[in-house]
Coordinates of C-alpha atoms and ligand atoms in Angstrom, one line a residue:
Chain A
X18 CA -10.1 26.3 -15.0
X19 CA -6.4 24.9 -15.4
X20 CA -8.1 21.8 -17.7
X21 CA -5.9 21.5 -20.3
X22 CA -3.0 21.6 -17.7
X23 CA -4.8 19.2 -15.6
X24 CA -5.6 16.3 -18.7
X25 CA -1.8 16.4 -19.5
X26 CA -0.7 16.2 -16.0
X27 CA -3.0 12.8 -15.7
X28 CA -1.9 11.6 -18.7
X29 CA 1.4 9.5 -17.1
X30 CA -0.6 8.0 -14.4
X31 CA -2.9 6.1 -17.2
X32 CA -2.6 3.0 -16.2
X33 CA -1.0 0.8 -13.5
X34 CA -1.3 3.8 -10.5
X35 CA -4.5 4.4 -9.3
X36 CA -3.0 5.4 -5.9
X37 CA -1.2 8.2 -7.0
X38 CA 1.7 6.9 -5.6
X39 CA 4.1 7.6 -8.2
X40 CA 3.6 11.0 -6.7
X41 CA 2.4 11.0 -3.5
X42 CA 5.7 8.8 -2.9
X43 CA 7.6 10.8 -5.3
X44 CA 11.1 13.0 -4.6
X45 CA 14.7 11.9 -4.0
X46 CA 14.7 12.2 -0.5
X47 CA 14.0 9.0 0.5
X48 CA 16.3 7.6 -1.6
X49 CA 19.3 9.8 -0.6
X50 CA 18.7 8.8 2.5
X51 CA 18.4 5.1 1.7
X52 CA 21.4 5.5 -0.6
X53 CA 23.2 6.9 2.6
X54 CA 22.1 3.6 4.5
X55 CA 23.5 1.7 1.8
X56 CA 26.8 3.0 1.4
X57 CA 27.6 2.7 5.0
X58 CA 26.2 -0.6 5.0
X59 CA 28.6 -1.3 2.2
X60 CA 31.7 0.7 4.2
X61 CA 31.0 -1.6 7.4
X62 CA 30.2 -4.6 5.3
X63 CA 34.0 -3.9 3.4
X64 CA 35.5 -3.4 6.9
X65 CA 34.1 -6.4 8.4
X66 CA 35.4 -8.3 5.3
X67 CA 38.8 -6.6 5.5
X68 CA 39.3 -7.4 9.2
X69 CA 38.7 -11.2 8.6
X70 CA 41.1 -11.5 5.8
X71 CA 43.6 -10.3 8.0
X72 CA 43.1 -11.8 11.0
X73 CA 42.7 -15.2 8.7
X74 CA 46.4 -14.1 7.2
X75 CA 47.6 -13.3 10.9
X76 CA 46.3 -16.8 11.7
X77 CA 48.1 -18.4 9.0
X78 CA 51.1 -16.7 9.5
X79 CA 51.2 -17.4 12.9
X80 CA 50.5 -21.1 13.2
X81 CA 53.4 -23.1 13.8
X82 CA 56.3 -20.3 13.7
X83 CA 58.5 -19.1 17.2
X84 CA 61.0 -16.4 16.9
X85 CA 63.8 -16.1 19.0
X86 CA 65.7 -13.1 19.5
X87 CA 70.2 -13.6 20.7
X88 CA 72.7 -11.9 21.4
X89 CA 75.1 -12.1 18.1
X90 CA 78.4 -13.6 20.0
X91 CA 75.7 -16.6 21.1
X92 CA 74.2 -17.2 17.8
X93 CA 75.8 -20.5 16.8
X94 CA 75.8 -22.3 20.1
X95 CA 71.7 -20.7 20.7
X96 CA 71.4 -22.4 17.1
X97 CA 72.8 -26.1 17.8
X98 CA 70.7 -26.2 20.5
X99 CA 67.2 -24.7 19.0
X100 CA 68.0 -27.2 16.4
X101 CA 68.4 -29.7 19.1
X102 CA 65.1 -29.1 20.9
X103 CA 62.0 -32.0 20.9
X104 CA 59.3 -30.0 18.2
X105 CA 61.7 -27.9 16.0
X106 CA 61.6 -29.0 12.1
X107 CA 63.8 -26.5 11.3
X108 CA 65.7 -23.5 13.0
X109 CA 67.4 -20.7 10.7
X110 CA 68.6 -16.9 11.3
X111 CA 66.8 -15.0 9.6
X112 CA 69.2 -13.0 6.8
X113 CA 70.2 -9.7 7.9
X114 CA 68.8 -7.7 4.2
X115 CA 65.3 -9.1 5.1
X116 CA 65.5 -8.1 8.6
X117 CA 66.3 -4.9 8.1
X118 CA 63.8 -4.6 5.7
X119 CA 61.1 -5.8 8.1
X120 CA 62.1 -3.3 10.7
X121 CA 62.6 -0.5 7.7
X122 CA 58.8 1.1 8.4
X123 CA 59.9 1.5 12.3
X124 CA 63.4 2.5 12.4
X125 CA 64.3 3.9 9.0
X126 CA 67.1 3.3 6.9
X127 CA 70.3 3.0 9.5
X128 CA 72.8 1.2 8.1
X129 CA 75.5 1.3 11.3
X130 CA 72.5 0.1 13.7
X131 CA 73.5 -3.3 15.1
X132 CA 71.1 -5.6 14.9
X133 CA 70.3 -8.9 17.0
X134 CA 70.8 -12.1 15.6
X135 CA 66.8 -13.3 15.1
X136 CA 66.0 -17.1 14.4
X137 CA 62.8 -18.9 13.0
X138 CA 61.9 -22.0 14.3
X139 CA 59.5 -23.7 12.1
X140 CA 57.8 -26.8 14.6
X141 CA 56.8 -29.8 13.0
X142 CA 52.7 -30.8 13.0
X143 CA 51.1 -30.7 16.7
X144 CA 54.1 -29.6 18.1
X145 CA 53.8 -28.1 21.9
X146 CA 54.2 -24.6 21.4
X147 CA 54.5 -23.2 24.5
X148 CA 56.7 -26.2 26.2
X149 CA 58.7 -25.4 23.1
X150 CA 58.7 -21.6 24.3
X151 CA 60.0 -22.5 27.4
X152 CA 62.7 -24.2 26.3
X153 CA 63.8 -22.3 24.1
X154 CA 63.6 -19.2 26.8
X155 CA 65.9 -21.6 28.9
X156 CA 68.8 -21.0 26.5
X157 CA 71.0 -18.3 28.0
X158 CA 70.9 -15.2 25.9
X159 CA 67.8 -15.7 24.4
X160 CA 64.5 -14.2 24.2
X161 CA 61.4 -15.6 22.3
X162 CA 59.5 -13.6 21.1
X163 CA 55.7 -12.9 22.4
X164 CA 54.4 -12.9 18.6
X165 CA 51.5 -15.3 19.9
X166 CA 50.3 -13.0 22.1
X167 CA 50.5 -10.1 19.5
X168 CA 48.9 -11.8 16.9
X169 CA 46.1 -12.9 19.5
X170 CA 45.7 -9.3 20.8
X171 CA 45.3 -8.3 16.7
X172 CA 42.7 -11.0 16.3
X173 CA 40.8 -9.7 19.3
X174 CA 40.5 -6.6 17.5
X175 CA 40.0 -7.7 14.2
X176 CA 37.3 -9.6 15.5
X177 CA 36.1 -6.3 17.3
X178 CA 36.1 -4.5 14.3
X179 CA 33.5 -7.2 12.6
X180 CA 31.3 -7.3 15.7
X181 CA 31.2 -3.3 15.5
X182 CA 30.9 -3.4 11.5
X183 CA 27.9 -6.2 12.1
X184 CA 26.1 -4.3 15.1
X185 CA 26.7 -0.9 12.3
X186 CA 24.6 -3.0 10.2
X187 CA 22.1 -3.6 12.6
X188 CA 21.6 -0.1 13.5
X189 CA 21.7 0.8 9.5
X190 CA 19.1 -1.3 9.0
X191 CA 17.2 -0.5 11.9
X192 CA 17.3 3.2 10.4
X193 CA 16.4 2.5 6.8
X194 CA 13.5 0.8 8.6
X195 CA 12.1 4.2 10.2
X196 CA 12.8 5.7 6.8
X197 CA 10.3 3.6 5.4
X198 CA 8.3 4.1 8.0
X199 CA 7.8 7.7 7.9
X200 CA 7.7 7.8 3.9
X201 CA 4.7 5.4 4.6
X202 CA 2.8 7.1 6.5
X203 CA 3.8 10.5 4.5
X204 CA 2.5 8.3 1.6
X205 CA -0.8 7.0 3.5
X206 CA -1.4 10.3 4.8
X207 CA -1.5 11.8 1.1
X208 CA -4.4 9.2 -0.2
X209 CA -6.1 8.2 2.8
X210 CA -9.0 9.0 0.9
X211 CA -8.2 7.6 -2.0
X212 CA -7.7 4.4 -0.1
X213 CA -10.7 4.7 2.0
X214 CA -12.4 4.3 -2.1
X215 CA -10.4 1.8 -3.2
X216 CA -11.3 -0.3 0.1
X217 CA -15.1 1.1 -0.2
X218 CA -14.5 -0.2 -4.1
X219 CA -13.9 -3.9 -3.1
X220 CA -10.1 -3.9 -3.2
X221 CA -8.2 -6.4 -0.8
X222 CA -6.1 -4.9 2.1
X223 CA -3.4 -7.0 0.2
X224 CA -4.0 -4.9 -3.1
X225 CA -4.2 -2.2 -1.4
X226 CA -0.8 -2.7 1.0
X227 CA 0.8 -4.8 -2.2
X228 CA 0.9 -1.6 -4.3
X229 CA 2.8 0.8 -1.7
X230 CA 5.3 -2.0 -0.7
X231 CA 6.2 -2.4 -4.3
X232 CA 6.2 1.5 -4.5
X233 CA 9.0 1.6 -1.7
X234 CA 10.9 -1.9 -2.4
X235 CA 11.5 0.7 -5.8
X236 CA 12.7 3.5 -4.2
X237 CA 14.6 1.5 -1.7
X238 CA 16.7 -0.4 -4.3
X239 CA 17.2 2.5 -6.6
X240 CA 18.7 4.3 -3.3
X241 CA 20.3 1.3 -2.6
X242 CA 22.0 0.8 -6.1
X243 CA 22.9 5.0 -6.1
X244 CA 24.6 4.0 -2.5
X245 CA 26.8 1.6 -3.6
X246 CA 27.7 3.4 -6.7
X247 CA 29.3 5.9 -4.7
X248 CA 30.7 3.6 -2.5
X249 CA 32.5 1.0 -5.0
X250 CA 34.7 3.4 -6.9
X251 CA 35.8 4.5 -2.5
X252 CA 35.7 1.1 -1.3
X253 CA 38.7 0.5 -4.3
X254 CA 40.8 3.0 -3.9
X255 CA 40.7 2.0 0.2
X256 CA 41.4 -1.6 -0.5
X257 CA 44.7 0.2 -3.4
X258 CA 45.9 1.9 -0.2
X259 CA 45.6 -0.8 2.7
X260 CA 46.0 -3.9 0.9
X261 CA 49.5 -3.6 -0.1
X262 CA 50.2 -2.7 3.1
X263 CA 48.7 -5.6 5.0
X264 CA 48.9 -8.5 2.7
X265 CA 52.2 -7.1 1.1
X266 CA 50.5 -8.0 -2.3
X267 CA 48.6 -5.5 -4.7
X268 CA 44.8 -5.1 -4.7
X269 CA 42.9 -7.1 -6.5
X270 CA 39.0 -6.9 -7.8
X271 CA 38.2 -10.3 -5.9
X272 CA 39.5 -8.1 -2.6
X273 CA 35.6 -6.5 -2.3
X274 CA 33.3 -8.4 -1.0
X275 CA 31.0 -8.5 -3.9
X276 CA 28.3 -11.0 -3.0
X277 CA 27.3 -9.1 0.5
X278 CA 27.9 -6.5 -1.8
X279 CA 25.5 -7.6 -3.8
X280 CA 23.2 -8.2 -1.4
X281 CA 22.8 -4.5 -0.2
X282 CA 20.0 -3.4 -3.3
X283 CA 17.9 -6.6 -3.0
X284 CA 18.1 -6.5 1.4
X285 CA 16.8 -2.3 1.0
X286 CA 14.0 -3.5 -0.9
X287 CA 13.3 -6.2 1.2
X288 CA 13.1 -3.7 4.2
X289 CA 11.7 -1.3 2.0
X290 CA 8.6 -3.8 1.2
X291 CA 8.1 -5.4 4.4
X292 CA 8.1 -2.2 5.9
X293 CA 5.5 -0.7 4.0
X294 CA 3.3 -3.8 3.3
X295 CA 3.4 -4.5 7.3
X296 CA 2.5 -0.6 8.2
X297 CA -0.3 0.2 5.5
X298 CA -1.4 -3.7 6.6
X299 CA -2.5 -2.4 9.8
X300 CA -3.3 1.0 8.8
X301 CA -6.0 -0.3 7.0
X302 CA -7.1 -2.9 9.4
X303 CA -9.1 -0.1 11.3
X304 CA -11.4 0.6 8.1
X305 CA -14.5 -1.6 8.2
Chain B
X19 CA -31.6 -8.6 -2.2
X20 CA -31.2 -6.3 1.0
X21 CA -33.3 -7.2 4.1
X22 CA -32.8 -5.3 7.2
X23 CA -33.9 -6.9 10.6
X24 CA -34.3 -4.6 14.1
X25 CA -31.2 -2.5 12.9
X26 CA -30.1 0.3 15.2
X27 CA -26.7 2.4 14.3
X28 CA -25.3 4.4 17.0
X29 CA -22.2 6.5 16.0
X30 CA -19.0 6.4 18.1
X31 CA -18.8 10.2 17.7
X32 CA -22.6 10.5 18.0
X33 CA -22.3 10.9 21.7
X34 CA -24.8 7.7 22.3
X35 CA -27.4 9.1 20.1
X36 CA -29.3 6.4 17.9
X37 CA -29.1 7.9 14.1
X38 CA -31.0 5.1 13.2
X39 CA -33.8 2.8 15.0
X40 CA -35.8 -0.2 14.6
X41 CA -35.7 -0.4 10.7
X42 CA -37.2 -3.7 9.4
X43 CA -37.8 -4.1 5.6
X44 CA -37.3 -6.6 2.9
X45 CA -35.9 -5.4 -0.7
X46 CA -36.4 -7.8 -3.1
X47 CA -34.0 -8.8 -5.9
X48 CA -34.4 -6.8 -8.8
X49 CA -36.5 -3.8 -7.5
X50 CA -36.1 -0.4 -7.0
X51 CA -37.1 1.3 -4.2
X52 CA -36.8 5.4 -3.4
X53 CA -35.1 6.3 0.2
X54 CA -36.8 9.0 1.3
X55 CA -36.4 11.7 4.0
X56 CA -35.5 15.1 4.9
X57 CA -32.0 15.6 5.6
X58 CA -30.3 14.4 8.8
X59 CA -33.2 11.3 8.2
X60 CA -30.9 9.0 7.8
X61 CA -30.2 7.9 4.2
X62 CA -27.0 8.1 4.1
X63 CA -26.7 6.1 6.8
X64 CA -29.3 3.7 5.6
X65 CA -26.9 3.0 2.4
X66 CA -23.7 3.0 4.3
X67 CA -24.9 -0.2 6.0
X68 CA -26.3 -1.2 2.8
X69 CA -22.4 -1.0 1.2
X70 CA -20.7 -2.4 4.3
X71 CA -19.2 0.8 4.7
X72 CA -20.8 0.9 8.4
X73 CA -21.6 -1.7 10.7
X74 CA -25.2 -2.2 12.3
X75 CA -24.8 -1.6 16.3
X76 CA -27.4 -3.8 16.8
X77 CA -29.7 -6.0 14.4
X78 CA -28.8 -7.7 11.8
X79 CA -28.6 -7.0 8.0
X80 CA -28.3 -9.1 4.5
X81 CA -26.9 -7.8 1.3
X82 CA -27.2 -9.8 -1.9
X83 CA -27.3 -13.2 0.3
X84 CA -24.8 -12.5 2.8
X85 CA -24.8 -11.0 6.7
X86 CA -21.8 -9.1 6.8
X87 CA -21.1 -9.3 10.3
X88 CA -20.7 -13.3 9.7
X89 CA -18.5 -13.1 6.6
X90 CA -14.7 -13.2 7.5
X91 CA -12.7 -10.0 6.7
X92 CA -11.0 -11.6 3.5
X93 CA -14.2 -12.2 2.0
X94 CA -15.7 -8.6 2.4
X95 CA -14.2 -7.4 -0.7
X96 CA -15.3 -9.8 -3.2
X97 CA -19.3 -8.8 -1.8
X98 CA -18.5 -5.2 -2.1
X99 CA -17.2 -5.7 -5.6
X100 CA -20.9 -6.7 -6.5
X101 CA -22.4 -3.3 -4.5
X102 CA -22.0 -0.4 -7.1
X103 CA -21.7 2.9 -4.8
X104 CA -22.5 6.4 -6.1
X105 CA -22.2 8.7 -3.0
X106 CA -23.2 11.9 -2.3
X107 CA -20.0 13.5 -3.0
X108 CA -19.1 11.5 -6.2
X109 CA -15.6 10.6 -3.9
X110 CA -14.2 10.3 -7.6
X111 CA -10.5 10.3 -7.3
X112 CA -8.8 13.8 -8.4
X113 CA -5.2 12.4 -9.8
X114 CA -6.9 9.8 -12.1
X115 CA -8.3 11.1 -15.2
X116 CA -12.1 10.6 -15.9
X117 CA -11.4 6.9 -17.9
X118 CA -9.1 5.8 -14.9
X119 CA -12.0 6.9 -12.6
X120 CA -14.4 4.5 -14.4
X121 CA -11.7 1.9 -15.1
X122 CA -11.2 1.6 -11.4
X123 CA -13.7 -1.4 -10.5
X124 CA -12.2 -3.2 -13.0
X125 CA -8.5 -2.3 -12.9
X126 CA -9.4 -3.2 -8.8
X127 CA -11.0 -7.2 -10.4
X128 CA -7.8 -7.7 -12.6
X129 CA -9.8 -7.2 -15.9
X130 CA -7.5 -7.4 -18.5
X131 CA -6.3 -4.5 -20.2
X132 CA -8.1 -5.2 -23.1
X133 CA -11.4 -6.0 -22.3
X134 CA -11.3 -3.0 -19.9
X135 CA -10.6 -0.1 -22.6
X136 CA -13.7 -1.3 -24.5
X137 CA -15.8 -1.4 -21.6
X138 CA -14.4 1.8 -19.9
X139 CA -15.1 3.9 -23.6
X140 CA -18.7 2.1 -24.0
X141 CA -19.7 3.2 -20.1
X142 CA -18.3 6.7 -20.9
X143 CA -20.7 7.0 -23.9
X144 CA -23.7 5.7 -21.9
X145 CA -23.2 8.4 -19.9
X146 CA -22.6 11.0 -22.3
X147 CA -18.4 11.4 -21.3
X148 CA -17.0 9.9 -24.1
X149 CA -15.5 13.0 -25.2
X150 CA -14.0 13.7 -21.4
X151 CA -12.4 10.3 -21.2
X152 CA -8.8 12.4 -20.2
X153 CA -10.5 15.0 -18.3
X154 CA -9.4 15.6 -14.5
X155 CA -12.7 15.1 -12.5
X156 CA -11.6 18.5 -11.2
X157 CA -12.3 20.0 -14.8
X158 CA -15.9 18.7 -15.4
X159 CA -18.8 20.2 -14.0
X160 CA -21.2 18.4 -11.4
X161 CA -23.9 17.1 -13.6
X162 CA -20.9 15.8 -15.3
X163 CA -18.9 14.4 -12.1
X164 CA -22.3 13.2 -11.0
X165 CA -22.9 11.2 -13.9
X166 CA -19.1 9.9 -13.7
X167 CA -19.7 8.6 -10.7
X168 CA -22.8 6.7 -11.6
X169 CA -20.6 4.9 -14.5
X170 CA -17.6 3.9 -12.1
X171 CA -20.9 2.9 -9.8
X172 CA -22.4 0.6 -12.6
X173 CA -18.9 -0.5 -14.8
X174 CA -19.1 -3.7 -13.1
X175 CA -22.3 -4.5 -13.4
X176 CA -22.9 -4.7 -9.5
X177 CA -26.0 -6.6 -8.0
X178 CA -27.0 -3.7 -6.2
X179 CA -26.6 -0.4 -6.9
X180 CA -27.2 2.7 -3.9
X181 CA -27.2 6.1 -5.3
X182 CA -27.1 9.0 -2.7
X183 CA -28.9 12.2 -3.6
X184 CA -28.0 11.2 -7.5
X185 CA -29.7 14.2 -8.2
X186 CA -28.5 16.7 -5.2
X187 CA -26.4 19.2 -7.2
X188 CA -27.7 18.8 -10.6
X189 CA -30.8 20.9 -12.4
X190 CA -33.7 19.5 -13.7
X191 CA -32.3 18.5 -17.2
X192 CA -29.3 17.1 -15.6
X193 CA -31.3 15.5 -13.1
X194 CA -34.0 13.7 -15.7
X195 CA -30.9 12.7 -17.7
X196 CA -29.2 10.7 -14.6
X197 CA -33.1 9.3 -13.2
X198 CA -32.9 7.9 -16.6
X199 CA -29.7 6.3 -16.5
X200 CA -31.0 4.9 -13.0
X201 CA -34.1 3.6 -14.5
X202 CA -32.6 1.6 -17.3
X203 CA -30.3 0.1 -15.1
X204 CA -33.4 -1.1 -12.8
X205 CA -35.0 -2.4 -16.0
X206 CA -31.6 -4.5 -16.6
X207 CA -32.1 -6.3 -13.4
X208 CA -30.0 -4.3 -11.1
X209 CA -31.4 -3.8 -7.5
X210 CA -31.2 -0.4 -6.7
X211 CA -31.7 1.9 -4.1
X212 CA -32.0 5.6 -4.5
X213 CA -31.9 8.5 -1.9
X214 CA -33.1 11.5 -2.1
X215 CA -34.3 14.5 -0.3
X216 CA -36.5 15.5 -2.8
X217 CA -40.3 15.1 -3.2
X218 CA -40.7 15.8 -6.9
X219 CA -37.9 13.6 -8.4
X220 CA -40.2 10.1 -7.4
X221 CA -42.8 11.7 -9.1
X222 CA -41.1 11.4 -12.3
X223 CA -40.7 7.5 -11.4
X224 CA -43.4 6.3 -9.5
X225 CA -41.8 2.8 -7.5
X226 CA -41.7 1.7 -3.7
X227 CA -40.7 4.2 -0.9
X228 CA -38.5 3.3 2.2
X229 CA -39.5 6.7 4.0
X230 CA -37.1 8.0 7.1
X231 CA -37.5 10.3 9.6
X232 CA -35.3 10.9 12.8
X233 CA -33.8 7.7 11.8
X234 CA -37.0 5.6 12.1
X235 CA -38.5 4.0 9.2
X236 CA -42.4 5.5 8.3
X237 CA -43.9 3.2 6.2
X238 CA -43.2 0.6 3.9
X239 CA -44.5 1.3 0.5
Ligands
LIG423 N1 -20.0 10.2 10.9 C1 -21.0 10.6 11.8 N2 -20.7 10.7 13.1 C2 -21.7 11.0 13.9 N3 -23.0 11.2 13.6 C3 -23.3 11.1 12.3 C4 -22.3 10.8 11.3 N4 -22.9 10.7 10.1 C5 -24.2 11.0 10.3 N5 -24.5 11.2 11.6 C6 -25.8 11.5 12.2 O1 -26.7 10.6 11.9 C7 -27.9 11.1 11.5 C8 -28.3 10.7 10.1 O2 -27.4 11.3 9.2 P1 -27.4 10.9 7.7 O3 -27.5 9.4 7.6 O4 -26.3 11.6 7.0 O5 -28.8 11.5 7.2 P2 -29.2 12.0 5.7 O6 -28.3 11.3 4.7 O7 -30.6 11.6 5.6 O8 -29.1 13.5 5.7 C9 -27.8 12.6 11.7 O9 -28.3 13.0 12.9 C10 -26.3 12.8 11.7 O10 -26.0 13.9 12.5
LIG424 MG1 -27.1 12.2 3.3

């Protein structure tokens, strides 16, 4: 008989386990699979938290600020008379080095290229925007620019991009809920007997139920936490390479959105318990 | 205390068949009475009602003070925590070494860690497994599973105690050795109820007979 080999193998399960669990729930495939949950939880979760920073920033940016594009010869008169209009605090041409190094990423370095004359109007508080738009349209030469709509048409897809990263969550956690599932029944289907004794032993459903939702809240937030440990060290080197680009300011730690971060280990257990506890809870409602 | 009153069982598998009929008997507190019948009688039946692990289909039963049917479901398990079980197939649990087995009443009460060990080691010694206390159930032979299963059936000290064909697999040695255990336990109060398809093994212990046949009782006594 394989004895000795059988005593030693028991010899771990002393104790706290009298389900088996720690191997009839055992392997890392549940926890990959969690872990793959988690780190596109944590991808959507950073790009829903990247896309409202900038559409905050576009926001700010925004508020308050007209552009108006002239021909040069027409610059000073289409200045008296920006200056001049009801709204305007302050009206100045923007300086031909910063221009050109605004439009740098789209035209290149051209140093013959002629450029328009392009002036700022900053309004004062509550000013009427768009009767200031027309106005300033009515000067002959110039053009304002339709930055309002642009920046409105960027926060409509910034705020697509959360509503997709926010339904991605939905559907991630909808998935990690199946996992559990499945792992569950896997679990209850390995030790039906040996909960059919425990039961015929006097111990509660919740006992019972308690043990495997603690069994996968474990699994689920060490899948979790091996998730996001593959996704931090990714999520920083994307926030390096867009941040500077769209805040024109290096990356900084506070850029990741730690505390939903945070949140992904503790939420995968959550699932991962409630799960369980609510499918072995009726599994073992049918016993007598 | 076990009374049964006009209980009928009726499988849901049995096809509408009655496996058990009519049975009406009184088992007082403290006694111990032999189930008796050949097999396919109904004893196992008998005692699954008797444990709560079936439910009469008509009639109505007491155990230890209490009709299950009118107990609400989150009370059942504190009554079968006072019913000590040995069945017919041990149903010991094959990833828990022999102590764990035993430990298992307890471990399921919340007895401290402490207090369990000593009482887990002095129930193995009663019943001659102190020296298998890390043995698989797998590795020990059936006089030996059989008399594990009687100390995971008794580490609680339950109320009542059923014991299904105790005896079934063992030889006679192994068989006097576990009727012993059985009979000390009856003389330390414990109601207990004993099946078994066998005619000589009441010899040995001469005490009221429930006796079954087709499900129906015979007589009383
Ligand atoms: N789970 C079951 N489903 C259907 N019929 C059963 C079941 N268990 C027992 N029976 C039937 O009930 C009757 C009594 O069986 P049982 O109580 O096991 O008798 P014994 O223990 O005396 O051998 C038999 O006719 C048997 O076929
Ligand atoms: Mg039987």
């Amino acid at each position: 008989m394989a004895r000795p080999k059988g005593a030693t193998a028991l010899r771990p399960l002393r104790g706290r386990d009298p389900l088996g669990l720690r191997r009839a729930l055992a392997g890392w495939l549940l926890p990959a699979l969690v872990g793959a949950m988690a780190l596109l939880a944590a991808l959507a979760i950073a790009g829903a938290a990247g896309a409202g920073r900038l559409a905050e920033r576009w926001e700010q940016a925004a508020a308050g600020q007209v552009i108006v594009q002239v021909p040069p010869a027409q610059a000073e008169a289409a200045l008296a008379r920006l200056r001049a209009l009801p709204g305007v605090a302050e009206a100045t041409v923007v300086a031909e080095d910063r221009l050109r190094a605004l439009l740098a990423p789209w035209l290149g370095e051209v140093p013959g290229l002629p450029l328009p004359v392009m002036i700022e109007l900053r309004l004062v508080e509550r000013a009427e925007e768009a009767a200031l738009r027309e106005a300033a349209a009515a000067i002959p030469g110039a053009q304002v620019e339709r930055r309002g709509e642009a920046v409105t048409q960027a926060l409509r897809v910034a705020e697509g991009v959360r509503g997709l990263a926010f339904v991605l969550l939905g559907i991630i956690a909808a998935v990690a809920v199946a996992l559990v599932a499945v792992a569950t029944r896997a679990g209850l289907a390995a030790r039906r007997e040996t909960i059919e004794i425990l039961h015929e032993l006097g111990a509660r459903d919740a006992d019972i139920a308690g043990r495997f939702a603690a069994r996968l809240a474990l699994l689920c937030a060490a899948g979790a936490l091996g998730g996001l440990a593959v996704a931090l060290p990714a999520l920083w080197l994307l926030a390096e390479a867009a941040i500077p680009v769209a805040l024109s300011r290096p990356a900084a730690a506070s850029d990741l959105p730690w505390a939903a971060l945070a949140l992904l280990p503790p939420a995968a257990a959550g699932i991962g318990w409630l799960t369980a506890r609510l499918a072995v809870g009726a599994w073992l409602r049918r016993l007598p | 205390m076990v009374r049964f009153s006009g209980v009928g069982l009726c499988y849901p598998e049995g096809g509408g068949a009655w496996a058990l009929q009519g049975l009406d008997f009184l088992l007082p507190e403290g006694s111990f009475t032999w189930l008796l019948g050949p097999s396919g009688a109904g004893k196992t039946s008998v005692l699954g009602l008797m444990h709560l692990r079936l439910r009469p289909s008509i009639g109505r039963i007491e155990v230890l003070g209490h009709d299950p049917a009118g107990l609400p479901r989150a009370q059942l398990p504190a009554l079968r925590r006072r019913i000590g079980v040995v069945f017919q197939d041990y149903r010991l649990l094959p990833h828990l070494s022999a102590f764990e087995n035993v430990a298992l009443p307890l471990r399921i009460q919340g007895v401290t860690e402490a207090r369990l060990r000593a009482d887990v080691t002095e129930m193995l010694r009663w019943v001659g497994l102190a020296e298998r206390a890390e043995a698989a159930p797998a590795a020990l032979s059936g006089g030996e599973q059989q008399r594990l299963a009687l100390a995971r059936a008794v580490i609680a000290r339950p109320a009542l105690l059923v014991a299904d064909e105790p005896t079934g697999n063992l030889d006679a040695t192994q068989a006097r050795r576990v009727l012993s255990l059985l009979r000390e336990l009856h003389r330390l109060g414990t109601t207990v109820v004993v099946a078994t398809h066998s005619e000589a093994l009441p010899e040995e212990y001469p005490a009221p007979a429930l006796r079954l046949e087709g499900g129906r009782l015979l007589r009383h006594g």
